[in-house]
Amino acid sequence: MATPTDESEAVRLRKTLTESLAREGVLFDPGWRAAVEKVPRHLFVPGFYLPTDRPDSDGLTVWEPVTAELDHHRWIRAAYSDTTLITQFDGDEPDWEQPAVRHGGAPTSSSTLPSLVMRMWTDADLQDGHRVLEIGTGTGYSTALACERLGSDAITSIDTDGRLLDQAAAALHRCGYSPTLAVADGLYGYWPEAPVDRVVTACSFRYVPPALLAQTRPGGKILLTISGWLYGYARVLLTVTDEQTAQGPLLPGTVSFMAARTHAAPACGNPTHWAADLPERPRVARHRPERISDPTEQAFHLRFLAQCAVPHAQMTVMGDVLHLIDVVTGSAATLTPAGDGWQVREAGAVKLWERIETVLDAYDMAGRPAPQAFRLEVAGEDQRLRHPRLPDLPLPRQ
């Protein structure tokens, strides 16, 4: 149970967080500023994991559990930092009574950093009177902010994980919020509360789920992140024309979200098994793999474009060798450093790196356009990324 000292410290830390977000320019709306100042984030994250500075002997990230009982000062300060707080790995619910250090693992739930939450709600252009569907309740913190700004009656939030939703519901109720909550797969939206004016997703999809268009009023907007098995990401704000069509620009910036569980990458086996059947004679790569792997905004954008060209490919690095594996077509490729360049070996129905190089060639010839120069056009299952000086890049249909 929270003590008066806890509440006093939380109020002070919320004020500091609010002022920091305001300086960053993500709280220009007084209503959202008031929401951040009021909603107690620490009540939505009783336990979470933070990474340590060094990986373990196997190169895996070491994650330390953080709770009020383990280290109250660290817990409450982290709760009011502009940081994503990981609350679940690999779909397994932690035992917060006896939490253990974790080595590696895939995060499957989190409390998104507050600045990104505010960017999402702001980019979605929420207005008084709008009915909103949020996909990916998670801890419920972002849901609480929306309830505080628009009123609980305006908000529906869904999540595929019933245990997480129960925890979020308890925290929301404790804070006085009562949105509509449901265990549901975001791929299909939530028909009982349709139609809505805005859909905002806190997970990523490989393509725009058609059900979301059908559940959004004409003129309404859908803010979602498109991702894929290369872990390329792009945010898009779609304006819905009717139940099958919508279009809108990609948004600037680098944002990544966990994939909707039905859109997560499949296991691809041992990369060396795939490499064993590749031809012995390589060719010289026209483009270096760093163009899609470097930690830069341009590489982040290029990885998304490359992913559109090879939507079933996955990428992994073993030693100095970069492997591309396509479990759908059975295609594979490797890139190996050789002198000042790279050598490529590839085989299968799809020449994976050759397709990526074609996209990179076209991108360079078009003047290396920024994300916001692209538009996504949706007509049912036909979903295409368009740019006036580039060939269309279709999103996968399944």
C-alpha positions as MATLAB code, in Angstrom:
seq = 'MATPTDESEAVRLRKTLTESLAREGVLFDPGWRAAVEKVPRHLFVPGFYLPTDRPDSDGLTVWEPVTAELDHHRWIRAAYSDTTLITQFDGDEPDWEQPAVRHGGAPTSSSTLPSLVMRMWTDADLQDGHRVLEIGTGTGYSTALACERLGSDAITSIDTDGRLLDQAAAALHRCGYSPTLAVADGLYGYWPEAPVDRVVTACSFRYVPPALLAQTRPGGKILLTISGWLYGYARVLLTVTDEQTAQGPLLPGTVSFMAARTHAAPACGNPTHWAADLPERPRVARHRPERISDPTEQAFHLRFLAQCAVPHAQMTVMGDVLHLIDVVTGSAATLTPAGDGWQVREAGAVKLWERIETVLDAYDMAGRPAPQAFRLEVAGEDQRLRHPRLPDLPLPRQ';
ca = [
       0.000    0.000    0.000;
       1.294    3.443   -0.939;
       2.275    5.732    1.921;
       1.810    9.518    2.076;
       5.560    9.797    1.444;
       5.196    7.719   -1.728;
       2.389    9.954   -2.991;
       4.319   13.132   -2.208;
       7.378   11.847   -4.040;
       5.255   10.671   -6.977;
       3.622   14.108   -7.304;
       7.046   15.755   -7.374;
       8.425   13.310   -9.922;
       5.320   13.648  -12.127;
       5.774   17.403  -12.164;
       9.413   16.980  -13.187;
       8.439   14.521  -15.945;
       5.705   16.858  -17.182;
       8.090   19.803  -17.395;
      10.644   17.673  -19.239;
       8.081   16.507  -21.810;
       6.863   20.078  -22.244;
      10.410   21.208  -23.045;
      10.598   18.453  -25.658;
       7.502   19.884  -27.339;
       5.187   16.908  -26.842;
       2.809   18.584  -24.350;
       1.601   21.717  -26.102;
      -2.045   20.736  -25.456;
      -3.043   21.827  -21.921;
      -5.388   18.849  -21.573;
      -2.632   16.323  -22.206;
      -0.260   18.200  -19.922;
      -2.813   18.011  -17.125;
      -3.237   14.280  -17.779;
       0.496   13.549  -17.473;
       0.643   15.590  -14.289;
      -2.255   13.667  -12.752;
      -1.973   10.004  -13.817;
       0.194    8.020  -11.344;
       2.373    5.894  -13.626;
       3.948    4.061  -10.677;
       0.617    2.374   -9.895;
       0.635    0.792  -13.370;
       4.158   -0.629  -13.073;
       4.530   -2.421   -9.710;
       7.353   -4.436  -11.281;
       9.480   -4.136  -14.402;
      12.908   -4.994  -15.807;
      15.813   -2.684  -16.613;
      18.886   -3.725  -18.631;
      22.303   -3.818  -17.021;
      25.313   -2.165  -18.624;
      27.000   -5.367  -19.796;
      25.811   -8.552  -21.546;
      26.478  -11.965  -20.065;
      29.168  -14.375  -21.266;
      26.890  -15.516  -24.114;
      26.306  -11.949  -25.282;
      22.742  -11.861  -23.941;
      21.277   -8.757  -22.319;
      21.022   -9.110  -18.558;
      17.721   -7.760  -17.199;
      17.347   -6.859  -13.534;
      13.920   -6.873  -11.851;
      12.890   -3.611  -10.210;
      10.131   -3.376   -7.596;
       9.393   -1.133   -4.639;
      10.347   -3.949   -2.296;
      13.719   -4.556   -3.947;
      14.757   -0.892   -4.308;
      12.080    1.712   -3.658;
      14.181    4.675   -4.784;
      15.174    3.050   -8.088;
      11.631    1.823   -8.731;
       9.775    5.109   -8.316;
      12.391    7.193  -10.115;
      12.367    4.793  -13.079;
       8.556    4.868  -13.115;
       8.702    8.606  -13.781;
      11.586    8.519  -16.231;
      11.005    8.865  -19.952;
      11.873    5.212  -20.439;
      10.119    2.119  -21.735;
       9.719   -0.311  -18.845;
       9.668   -3.995  -19.846;
       7.081   -5.929  -17.851;
       7.004   -9.316  -19.607;
       9.259  -11.568  -21.704;
       8.255  -14.353  -24.088;
       4.623  -14.163  -22.960;
       5.507  -15.452  -19.480;
       4.074  -13.582  -16.495;
       6.873  -12.813  -13.971;
       6.502  -13.726  -10.322;
       6.871  -10.261   -8.833;
       6.869  -11.706   -5.314;
      10.156  -13.455   -6.108;
      11.444  -11.879   -9.329;
      14.594  -13.267  -10.912;
      17.297  -11.783  -13.110;
      16.732  -12.644  -16.772;
      19.273  -13.356  -19.502;
      17.999  -12.445  -22.948;
      14.427  -13.076  -24.017;
      11.971  -11.249  -26.257;
       9.962   -8.480  -24.566;
       6.227   -9.060  -25.050;
       4.738   -6.315  -22.892;
       5.887   -2.972  -21.567;
       4.936    0.465  -20.387;
       5.917    2.633  -23.351;
       8.043    5.681  -22.638;
       5.753    8.630  -21.851;
       7.103   10.893  -24.615;
       6.173    8.285  -27.236;
       2.746    7.754  -25.677;
       2.124   11.466  -25.969;
       3.420   11.547  -29.532;
       0.969    8.785  -30.409;
      -2.050   10.454  -28.866;
      -1.060   13.820  -30.367;
      -0.331   12.428  -33.845;
      -3.708   10.671  -33.840;
      -5.341   14.109  -33.583;
      -7.745   13.179  -30.792;
     -10.473   15.717  -30.173;
     -13.224   16.100  -27.582;
     -16.165   13.887  -28.492;
     -14.092   11.283  -30.331;
     -14.613    7.595  -29.636;
     -11.243    5.820  -29.529;
     -10.112    2.216  -29.907;
      -6.691    1.519  -28.407;
      -5.043   -1.752  -29.432;
      -2.529   -2.998  -26.883;
      -3.595   -2.052  -23.371;
      -0.356   -3.287  -21.806;
      -0.017   -1.874  -18.303;
      -2.927    0.526  -18.842;
      -0.882    3.722  -18.369;
      -1.544    5.102  -21.852;
      -5.206    4.115  -21.468;
      -5.391    6.122  -18.251;
      -3.957    9.199  -19.965;
      -6.606    8.954  -22.692;
      -9.357    8.494  -20.092;
      -8.152   11.561  -18.198;
      -8.113   13.633  -21.406;
     -11.316   12.436  -23.131;
     -13.295   10.662  -20.399;
     -13.553    6.940  -19.753;
     -16.753    6.567  -21.799;
     -14.840    7.540  -24.948;
     -12.141    4.869  -24.641;
     -12.107    1.183  -25.568;
      -8.855   -0.703  -25.051;
      -8.107   -4.315  -25.981;
      -5.238   -6.740  -25.391;
      -4.659  -10.382  -26.288;
      -3.260  -11.229  -22.840;
      -6.020  -11.680  -20.271;
      -3.634  -11.648  -17.309;
      -2.161   -8.326  -18.358;
      -5.617   -6.916  -18.967;
      -6.759   -7.941  -15.477;
      -3.782   -6.122  -13.959;
      -4.397   -3.047  -16.082;
      -8.092   -3.077  -15.179;
      -7.269   -3.164  -11.477;
      -4.871   -0.223  -11.789;
      -7.327    1.776  -13.897;
     -10.144    1.149  -11.412;
      -7.884    2.129   -8.525;
      -7.210    5.452  -10.263;
     -10.907    6.062  -10.925;
     -11.028    5.235  -14.648;
     -13.567    2.896  -16.230;
     -12.944    2.471  -19.981;
     -14.340   -0.461  -21.938;
     -11.769   -3.266  -21.760;
     -11.747   -6.582  -23.584;
      -9.480   -9.530  -24.308;
      -9.325   -9.498  -28.095;
      -6.901   -9.814  -31.002;
      -6.116   -6.396  -32.454;
      -5.975   -7.927  -35.921;
      -9.778   -7.953  -35.809;
     -10.386   -4.760  -33.833;
     -13.435   -4.830  -31.577;
     -16.785   -4.839  -33.359;
     -19.039   -4.347  -30.282;
     -17.759   -0.760  -29.886;
     -17.666    0.139  -33.605;
     -17.737    2.562  -35.242;
     -14.982    4.699  -33.737;
     -13.362    7.980  -34.747;
      -9.789    6.998  -33.998;
      -7.792    3.768  -33.797;
      -4.381    3.903  -32.121;
      -2.184    0.813  -31.948;
       0.505    0.217  -29.333;
       1.788   -2.813  -31.245;
       2.923   -3.238  -34.842;
       1.398   -5.095  -37.786;
       2.825   -6.428  -41.054;
      -0.084   -4.841  -42.912;
      -3.147   -2.758  -42.098;
      -5.832   -5.095  -40.706;
      -8.947   -4.665  -42.913;
     -11.217   -4.907  -39.858;
      -9.807   -1.627  -38.545;
     -10.947    0.225  -41.665;
     -14.402   -1.312  -41.440;
     -14.723   -0.224  -37.780;
     -13.624    3.390  -38.350;
     -16.064    6.100  -39.411;
     -15.452    7.657  -42.859;
     -13.103   10.568  -42.230;
     -11.764    8.894  -39.102;
      -8.078    8.144  -38.636;
      -5.933    5.108  -37.850;
      -2.474    5.560  -36.353;
      -0.437    2.386  -36.518;
       3.078    1.056  -36.900;
       3.894   -1.209  -39.828;
       6.710   -3.661  -39.154;
       7.939   -7.022  -40.369;
      10.371   -9.860  -39.992;
      13.437   -7.717  -40.758;
      12.364   -5.494  -37.860;
      11.935   -2.497  -40.107;
       9.332   -0.018  -38.840;
       7.277    2.863  -40.171;
       4.457    4.806  -38.568;
       1.516    5.818  -40.723;
      -1.532    8.004  -40.136;
      -4.349    6.802  -42.379;
      -7.536    8.708  -43.121;
     -10.370    6.297  -43.821;
     -12.517    6.879  -46.911;
     -14.840    3.929  -46.505;
     -14.797    0.436  -45.040;
     -12.194   -0.782  -47.541;
     -10.063    2.221  -48.487;
      -7.740    4.617  -46.709;
      -4.541    6.520  -47.343;
      -2.050    8.629  -45.489;
       1.596    9.615  -45.075;
       4.379    7.892  -43.236;
       5.385    9.921  -40.194;
       8.942   11.067  -39.462;
      11.111    9.701  -36.691;
      12.264    6.283  -35.510;
       9.721    4.305  -33.515;
       9.526    0.570  -32.892;
       6.768   -1.460  -31.259;
       6.457   -5.121  -30.354;
       4.717   -7.055  -33.102;
       1.135   -8.176  -32.665;
       1.569  -11.774  -31.565;
      -0.156  -13.152  -34.657;
       2.318  -11.185  -36.828;
       5.528  -12.156  -35.007;
       8.349  -13.716  -37.017;
       8.337  -17.540  -37.151;
      11.294  -19.615  -35.982;
      13.733  -20.094  -38.838;
      16.059  -22.790  -37.530;
      19.853  -22.860  -37.701;
      21.265  -20.294  -40.193;
      24.229  -22.554  -40.985;
      21.835  -25.220  -42.268;
      20.431  -22.721  -44.742;
      23.902  -21.546  -45.758;
      25.048  -25.110  -46.518;
      23.055  -25.223  -49.767;
      24.212  -21.852  -51.113;
      26.479  -21.772  -54.199;
      30.203  -21.773  -53.536;
      30.961  -18.967  -55.983;
      29.945  -15.565  -54.542;
      29.398  -12.255  -56.244;
      30.453   -8.783  -55.107;
      27.680   -6.886  -53.295;
      26.705   -3.542  -54.811;
      25.570   -2.262  -51.386;
      26.976   -2.859  -47.945;
      24.599   -4.360  -45.327;
      25.362   -1.418  -43.013;
      22.992    0.606  -45.164;
      20.087   -1.182  -43.479;
      21.723   -2.116  -40.175;
      23.540    1.009  -38.967;
      21.967    2.852  -35.979;
      20.930    5.870  -38.067;
      17.547    7.293  -39.049;
      18.248    6.686  -42.724;
      19.197    3.046  -42.142;
      16.091    2.632  -39.979;
      13.971    3.911  -42.901;
      15.851    1.844  -45.477;
      15.364   -1.345  -43.517;
      11.610   -0.792  -43.729;
      11.776   -0.232  -47.499;
      13.983   -3.313  -47.904;
      11.518   -5.319  -45.850;
       8.724   -4.402  -48.272;
      10.781   -5.986  -51.064;
      11.458   -9.209  -49.132;
       8.506   -9.429  -46.723;
       9.202  -12.993  -45.576;
      12.932  -12.564  -44.942;
      14.607  -12.618  -41.547;
      18.104  -11.392  -40.761;
      20.641  -12.671  -38.257;
      24.387  -12.275  -37.787;
      26.723  -15.104  -36.804;
      30.318  -14.027  -36.401;
      31.127  -11.855  -39.418;
      28.442  -13.394  -41.621;
      25.029  -11.823  -42.145;
      22.308  -14.372  -42.967;
      19.005  -13.681  -44.736;
      16.441  -16.484  -44.466;
      13.000  -16.728  -46.087;
      11.004  -19.563  -44.493;
       8.084  -19.068  -46.909;
       9.928  -19.501  -50.221;
      12.932  -21.438  -48.936;
      15.338  -18.750  -50.150;
      18.533  -17.747  -48.354;
      21.531  -15.458  -48.725;
      24.733  -14.682  -46.873;
      26.915  -11.582  -46.899;
      30.539  -11.997  -45.889;
      33.138   -9.217  -45.571;
      35.924   -9.423  -48.153;
      38.578   -6.725  -48.188;
      36.860   -3.344  -48.429;
      33.568   -4.826  -49.594;
      31.153   -7.708  -49.137;
      30.518  -10.927  -51.014;
      27.039  -12.385  -51.542;
      25.896  -15.969  -51.943;
      22.173  -16.511  -52.525;
      19.822  -19.196  -53.753;
      16.135  -20.017  -53.904;
      13.060  -18.666  -55.636;
      13.825  -15.148  -54.366;
      17.290  -13.601  -54.643;
      16.964  -11.799  -51.329;
      19.929   -9.429  -51.351;
      19.491   -8.704  -55.065;
      15.933   -7.520  -54.355;
      17.157   -5.343  -51.500;
      19.882   -3.877  -53.722;
      17.251   -3.009  -56.338;
      15.336   -1.021  -53.727;
      18.519    0.717  -52.565;
      19.414    1.612  -56.162;
      15.977    3.137  -56.764;
      16.074    4.982  -53.431;
      19.427    6.574  -54.303;
      18.265    7.558  -57.792;
      15.140    9.186  -56.291;
      17.288   11.443  -54.112;
      16.998    9.430  -50.877;
      13.503   10.662  -49.900;
      12.531   10.898  -46.218;
       9.726    8.766  -44.750;
       7.149   11.568  -44.923;
       7.585   11.674  -48.728;
       5.884    8.260  -48.935;
       2.165    7.502  -48.744;
       0.455    4.242  -47.914;
      -2.651    3.535  -49.986;
      -5.019    0.807  -48.813;
      -7.733   -0.742  -50.951;
      -8.822   -3.851  -49.081;
      -5.985   -6.380  -49.241;
      -4.113   -4.329  -51.843;
      -1.838   -2.132  -49.737;
       0.960   -0.202  -51.418;
       3.652    2.223  -50.374;
       3.889    4.922  -53.029;
       6.397    7.601  -53.968;
       6.301    9.601  -57.223;
       9.870    8.634  -58.206;
       9.938    5.026  -56.988;
       8.207    1.784  -57.965;
       5.310    0.820  -55.679;
       6.231   -1.373  -52.727;
       3.336   -3.661  -51.743;
       2.816   -4.802  -48.162;
       2.313   -8.542  -47.609;
      -1.253   -9.846  -47.798;
      -0.757  -12.379  -45.024;
];
